[in-house]
Amino acid sequence: MKGDIIVFGRGVYYQAKRVALQKEFHVVAYLDNNAKLGDSEEGIPVYRPEELSNLPPYQIVIMTSRRYFIVMAMQLKTLGVSNERIIFGMNISPFFDVGEQLVHDLHGVVSIDNSQAVLKCDSGEYRFSTEEEYQAVIWRLSVGKNPFGEVLAKSPLQPASRRFGAERGKPIDRYYIDSFLESNQEFIHGDVLEIADTIYTQRFGKGVTRSRSLHVANWGGTDDHLQGNLETGVGIPSETIDCLICTQTIQMIYDIHSVVKNIHRLLKPGGTALITAHGISQISLSDYNNWGEYWRFTKQSMEKLLWEAFPRQGVTVQAGGNVKTAICFLYGLCQEDLAEEDFLYNDEQYPLIITAVCRKAAS
């Protein structure tokens, strides 16, 4: 039979553990310092901590991260709650962060002892009264158990390459860009315009009737090159292009809002823009010194930017990358230094490259 509990805290931390907690316990009430009269969640009443005297003396599970759990425990203590009634959510799986996982691996339990929290584990007993003291305990326990501390803390201060690893092989970000264009080559047809050169059009184009490049300074200067400014709109024709390949360009332009509007204007009805930009990256110094480099993107920022000109249903934004490929990219390693499987895992918290397919309405 499930035990009855009161949950103190309903934020992100609790939501991460809600399902597991409710399998083990029956939540009869919530405590929330911001609760209003008559509040409820999923039919369960929500009270302010000062209203505890109106509730039975059930155990109270504090559901918050390391920053507030001691403060909340002390708040309960001032309201007369005994040590035995207070349970810390960090003792309950799934574990929210590596600190909680470490405590679990050491068979540890955190409890309250009057004005202090106490961690008892295989390595001994540790007391702390603040977040900083808790962090110091976790750091001490992790020494020798954390491979990142052994490797990354001793990493060199200078990168292996300041040219994205291009001296030795293919830059890591190009893996994601090439994969994106290959998977969307169905859109690279008809009258295709590409930034600076036509390499990607030649590699991935299908049924291309005309291939041109666009550059603000008219690199090339032939009929196959178009001089135009995506920021000001000068030299950008209206509704003439079936597909624009715009890789690693918009972060170099300050007024990105005008850029998106001019890209939309450039496309024929039903046309497509294939756009990539950096999420996590070092600065490209040559571009920085020549044109400027202003922006890094997330999936959210790219979507909101593109929705300013394109219909929402016509925009598909994705992110590629993980902590390993991001670190190696920042250090200037190249694709050849990594294994294929390193590129197959995408972690939304470490977006190295943001990609977008933008389709203009057909009419």
mmCIF file of N, CA and C in Angstrom, residues 179-244:
data_model
loop_
_atom_site.group_PDB
_atom_site.id
_atom_site.type_symbol
_atom_site.label_atom_id
_atom_site.label_comp_id
_atom_site.label_asym_id
_atom_site.label_seq_id
_atom_site.Cartn_x
_atom_site.Cartn_y
_atom_site.Cartn_z
ATOM 1 N N SER A 179 25.064 16.352 -44.197
ATOM 2 C CA SER A 179 23.954 15.424 -43.963
ATOM 3 C C SER A 179 22.614 16.112 -44.184
ATOM 4 N N PHE A 180 22.523 17.357 -43.729
ATOM 5 C CA PHE A 180 21.291 18.131 -43.893
ATOM 6 C C PHE A 180 20.983 18.353 -45.371
ATOM 7 N N LEU A 181 21.961 18.775 -46.143
ATOM 8 C CA LEU A 181 21.725 19.038 -47.562
ATOM 9 C C LEU A 181 21.436 17.754 -48.331
ATOM 10 N N GLU A 182 22.134 16.699 -47.977
ATOM 11 C CA GLU A 182 21.887 15.419 -48.658
ATOM 12 C C GLU A 182 20.459 14.934 -48.410
ATOM 13 N N SER A 183 19.983 15.092 -47.179
ATOM 14 C CA SER A 183 18.636 14.626 -46.854
ATOM 15 C C SER A 183 17.545 15.525 -47.433
ATOM 16 N N ASN A 184 17.929 16.712 -47.912
ATOM 17 C CA ASN A 184 16.946 17.636 -48.483
ATOM 18 C C ASN A 184 17.264 17.992 -49.936
ATOM 19 N N GLN A 185 17.987 17.094 -50.621
ATOM 20 C CA GLN A 185 18.403 17.408 -51.985
ATOM 21 C C GLN A 185 17.228 17.452 -52.952
ATOM 22 N N GLU A 186 16.068 16.942 -52.558
ATOM 23 C CA GLU A 186 14.878 17.017 -53.412
ATOM 24 C C GLU A 186 14.471 18.462 -53.694
ATOM 25 N N PHE A 187 14.871 19.383 -52.790
ATOM 26 C CA PHE A 187 14.522 20.791 -52.969
ATOM 27 C C PHE A 187 15.549 21.551 -53.820
ATOM 28 N N ILE A 188 16.698 20.935 -54.066
ATOM 29 C CA ILE A 188 17.769 21.623 -54.797
ATOM 30 C C ILE A 188 17.586 21.360 -56.286
ATOM 31 N N HIS A 189 16.680 22.093 -56.899
ATOM 32 C CA HIS A 189 16.354 21.906 -58.310
ATOM 33 C C HIS A 189 15.981 23.241 -58.926
ATOM 34 N N GLY A 190 15.851 23.257 -60.236
ATOM 35 C CA GLY A 190 15.457 24.473 -60.935
ATOM 36 C C GLY A 190 16.539 25.534 -60.874
ATOM 37 N N ASP A 191 16.135 26.769 -60.609
ATOM 38 C CA ASP A 191 17.068 27.894 -60.503
ATOM 39 C C ASP A 191 17.576 27.952 -59.067
ATOM 40 N N VAL A 192 18.834 27.571 -58.873
ATOM 41 C CA VAL A 192 19.411 27.448 -57.530
ATOM 42 C C VAL A 192 20.442 28.544 -57.306
ATOM 43 N N LEU A 193 20.352 29.164 -56.162
ATOM 44 C CA LEU A 193 21.306 30.197 -55.768
ATOM 45 C C LEU A 193 21.995 29.758 -54.484
ATOM 46 N N GLU A 194 23.320 29.888 -54.442
ATOM 47 C CA GLU A 194 24.099 29.465 -53.276
ATOM 48 C C GLU A 194 25.023 30.609 -52.851
ATOM 49 N N ILE A 195 25.305 30.673 -51.570
ATOM 50 C CA ILE A 195 26.155 31.745 -51.068
ATOM 51 C C ILE A 195 27.622 31.479 -51.409
ATOM 52 N N ALA A 196 28.275 32.457 -52.056
ATOM 53 C CA ALA A 196 29.722 32.508 -52.310
ATOM 54 C C ALA A 196 30.210 31.582 -53.424
ATOM 55 N N ASP A 197 29.695 30.353 -53.520
ATOM 56 C CA ASP A 197 30.112 29.451 -54.589
ATOM 57 C C ASP A 197 28.972 28.488 -54.873
ATOM 58 N N THR A 198 29.219 27.486 -55.697
ATOM 59 C CA THR A 198 28.143 26.546 -56.074
ATOM 60 C C THR A 198 28.519 25.101 -55.750
ATOM 61 N N ILE A 199 29.394 24.917 -54.790
ATOM 62 C CA ILE A 199 29.891 23.571 -54.472
ATOM 63 C C ILE A 199 28.760 22.645 -54.044
ATOM 64 N N TYR A 200 27.897 23.110 -53.146
ATOM 65 C CA TYR A 200 26.816 22.246 -52.659
ATOM 66 C C TYR A 200 25.783 21.990 -53.751
ATOM 67 N N THR A 201 25.548 22.962 -54.598
ATOM 68 C CA THR A 201 24.606 22.760 -55.709
ATOM 69 C C THR A 201 25.106 21.649 -56.618
ATOM 70 N N GLN A 202 26.401 21.660 -56.892
ATOM 71 C CA GLN A 202 26.983 20.630 -57.749
ATOM 72 C C GLN A 202 26.920 19.256 -57.086
ATOM 73 N N ARG A 203 27.114 19.210 -55.777
ATOM 74 C CA ARG A 203 27.135 17.918 -55.078
ATOM 75 C C ARG A 203 25.746 17.331 -54.890
ATOM 76 N N PHE A 204 24.781 18.169 -54.558
ATOM 77 C CA PHE A 204 23.486 17.647 -54.128
ATOM 78 C C PHE A 204 22.320 18.011 -55.041
ATOM 79 N N GLY A 205 22.552 18.849 -56.052
ATOM 80 C CA GLY A 205 21.454 19.280 -56.904
ATOM 81 C C GLY A 205 20.875 18.167 -57.755
ATOM 82 N N LYS A 206 19.557 18.207 -57.957
ATOM 83 C CA LYS A 206 18.845 17.243 -58.803
ATOM 84 C C LYS A 206 17.923 18.033 -59.740
ATOM 85 N N GLY A 207 18.183 17.982 -61.015
ATOM 86 C CA GLY A 207 17.356 18.718 -61.966
ATOM 87 C C GLY A 207 17.591 20.212 -61.903
ATOM 88 N N VAL A 208 18.841 20.617 -61.687
ATOM 89 C CA VAL A 208 19.180 22.037 -61.633
ATOM 90 C C VAL A 208 19.243 22.590 -63.055
ATOM 91 N N THR A 209 18.473 23.639 -63.334
ATOM 92 C CA THR A 209 18.482 24.263 -64.663
ATOM 93 C C THR A 209 19.419 25.464 -64.725
ATOM 94 N N ARG A 210 19.643 26.086 -63.582
ATOM 95 C CA ARG A 210 20.589 27.202 -63.530
ATOM 96 C C ARG A 210 21.206 27.246 -62.148
ATOM 97 N N SER A 211 22.517 27.391 -62.104
ATOM 98 C CA SER A 211 23.246 27.416 -60.828
ATOM 99 C C SER A 211 24.049 28.703 -60.735
ATOM 100 N N ARG A 212 23.783 29.493 -59.692
ATOM 101 C CA ARG A 212 24.487 30.752 -59.494
ATOM 102 C C ARG A 212 24.899 30.895 -58.032
ATOM 103 N N SER A 213 25.844 31.782 -57.807
ATOM 104 C CA SER A 213 26.258 32.081 -56.447
ATOM 105 C C SER A 213 25.945 33.540 -56.131
ATOM 106 N N LEU A 214 25.749 33.813 -54.841
ATOM 107 C CA LEU A 214 25.440 35.156 -54.372
ATOM 108 C C LEU A 214 26.519 35.613 -53.402
ATOM 109 N N HIS A 215 27.006 36.833 -53.604
ATOM 110 C CA HIS A 215 27.972 37.377 -52.661
ATOM 111 C C HIS A 215 27.838 38.888 -52.620
ATOM 112 N N VAL A 216 27.996 39.434 -51.428
ATOM 113 C CA VAL A 216 27.838 40.875 -51.256
ATOM 114 C C VAL A 216 28.898 41.661 -52.012
ATOM 115 N N ALA A 217 30.074 41.057 -52.213
ATOM 116 C CA ALA A 217 31.166 41.743 -52.913
ATOM 117 C C ALA A 217 31.369 41.211 -54.324
ATOM 118 N N ASN A 218 30.416 40.398 -54.809
ATOM 119 C CA ASN A 218 30.456 39.856 -56.180
ATOM 120 C C ASN A 218 31.716 39.052 -56.450
ATOM 121 N N TRP A 219 32.042 38.141 -55.519
ATOM 122 C CA TRP A 219 33.172 37.244 -55.767
ATOM 123 C C TRP A 219 32.926 36.484 -57.062
ATOM 124 N N GLY A 220 33.896 36.436 -57.928
ATOM 125 C CA GLY A 220 33.762 35.743 -59.206
ATOM 126 C C GLY A 220 33.492 36.705 -60.343
ATOM 127 N N GLY A 221 32.472 37.565 -60.183
ATOM 128 C CA GLY A 221 32.204 38.617 -61.148
ATOM 129 C C GLY A 221 31.806 38.166 -62.536
ATOM 130 N N THR A 222 31.172 36.995 -62.682
ATOM 131 C CA THR A 222 30.732 36.529 -63.998
ATOM 132 C C THR A 222 29.211 36.451 -63.999
ATOM 133 N N ASP A 223 28.657 36.000 -65.119
ATOM 134 C CA ASP A 223 27.203 35.904 -65.230
ATOM 135 C C ASP A 223 26.621 34.872 -64.273
ATOM 136 N N ASP A 224 27.453 33.956 -63.829
ATOM 137 C CA ASP A 224 26.985 32.932 -62.901
ATOM 138 C C ASP A 224 27.024 33.403 -61.451
ATOM 139 N N HIS A 225 27.417 34.650 -61.255
ATOM 140 C CA HIS A 225 27.493 35.195 -59.911
ATOM 141 C C HIS A 225 26.559 36.389 -59.795
ATOM 142 N N LEU A 226 25.905 36.502 -58.668
ATOM 143 C CA LEU A 226 24.979 37.591 -58.424
ATOM 144 C C LEU A 226 25.486 38.413 -57.253
ATOM 145 N N GLN A 227 25.647 39.715 -57.480
ATOM 146 C CA GLN A 227 26.048 40.579 -56.382
ATOM 147 C C GLN A 227 24.789 41.116 -55.711
ATOM 148 N N GLY A 228 24.666 40.850 -54.422
ATOM 149 C CA GLY A 228 23.486 41.298 -53.700
ATOM 150 C C GLY A 228 23.729 41.287 -52.207
ATOM 151 N N ASN A 229 22.936 42.054 -51.500
ATOM 152 C CA ASN A 229 23.079 42.205 -50.050
ATOM 153 C C ASN A 229 21.807 41.726 -49.363
ATOM 154 N N LEU A 230 21.896 40.592 -48.682
ATOM 155 C CA LEU A 230 20.721 40.030 -48.014
ATOM 156 C C LEU A 230 20.233 40.897 -46.857
ATOM 157 N N GLU A 231 21.110 41.750 -46.339
ATOM 158 C CA GLU A 231 20.720 42.598 -45.216
ATOM 159 C C GLU A 231 19.916 43.812 -45.691
ATOM 160 N N THR A 232 20.411 44.504 -46.723
ATOM 161 C CA THR A 232 19.739 45.707 -47.212
ATOM 162 C C THR A 232 18.711 45.407 -48.303
ATOM 163 N N GLY A 233 18.867 44.263 -48.963
ATOM 164 C CA GLY A 233 17.996 43.920 -50.079
ATOM 165 C C GLY A 233 18.493 44.434 -51.410
ATOM 166 N N VAL A 234 19.556 45.244 -51.414
ATOM 167 C CA VAL A 234 20.102 45.785 -52.662
ATOM 168 C C VAL A 234 20.635 44.652 -53.534
ATOM 169 N N GLY A 235 20.185 44.598 -54.770
ATOM 170 C CA GLY A 235 20.645 43.579 -55.703
ATOM 171 C C GLY A 235 19.945 42.236 -55.564
ATOM 172 N N ILE A 236 18.989 42.125 -54.653
ATOM 173 C CA ILE A 236 18.265 40.866 -54.450
ATOM 174 C C ILE A 236 16.983 40.901 -55.276
ATOM 175 N N PRO A 237 16.884 40.085 -56.321
ATOM 176 C CA PRO A 237 15.680 40.084 -57.155
ATOM 177 C C PRO A 237 14.507 39.425 -56.422
ATOM 178 N N SER A 238 13.318 39.718 -56.857
ATOM 179 C CA SER A 238 12.118 39.172 -56.221
ATOM 180 C C SER A 238 11.587 37.968 -56.980
ATOM 181 N N GLU A 239 11.275 36.915 -56.259
ATOM 182 C CA GLU A 239 10.595 35.717 -56.765
ATOM 183 C C GLU A 239 11.250 35.153 -58.018
ATOM 184 N N THR A 240 12.566 34.911 -57.920
ATOM 185 C CA THR A 240 13.310 34.397 -59.083
ATOM 186 C C THR A 240 14.005 33.064 -58.822
ATOM 187 N N ILE A 241 14.042 32.600 -57.579
ATOM 188 C CA ILE A 241 14.867 31.439 -57.216
ATOM 189 C C ILE A 241 13.988 30.304 -56.705
ATOM 190 N N ASP A 242 14.264 29.102 -57.204
ATOM 191 C CA ASP A 242 13.551 27.913 -56.705
ATOM 192 C C ASP A 242 14.127 27.434 -55.382
ATOM 193 N N CYS A 243 15.457 27.549 -55.238
ATOM 194 C CA CYS A 243 16.110 27.064 -54.010
ATOM 195 C C CYS A 243 17.302 27.955 -53.676
ATOM 196 N N LEU A 244 17.362 28.394 -52.440
ATOM 197 C CA LEU A 244 18.525 29.113 -51.931
ATOM 198 C C LEU A 244 19.249 28.223 -50.930
#
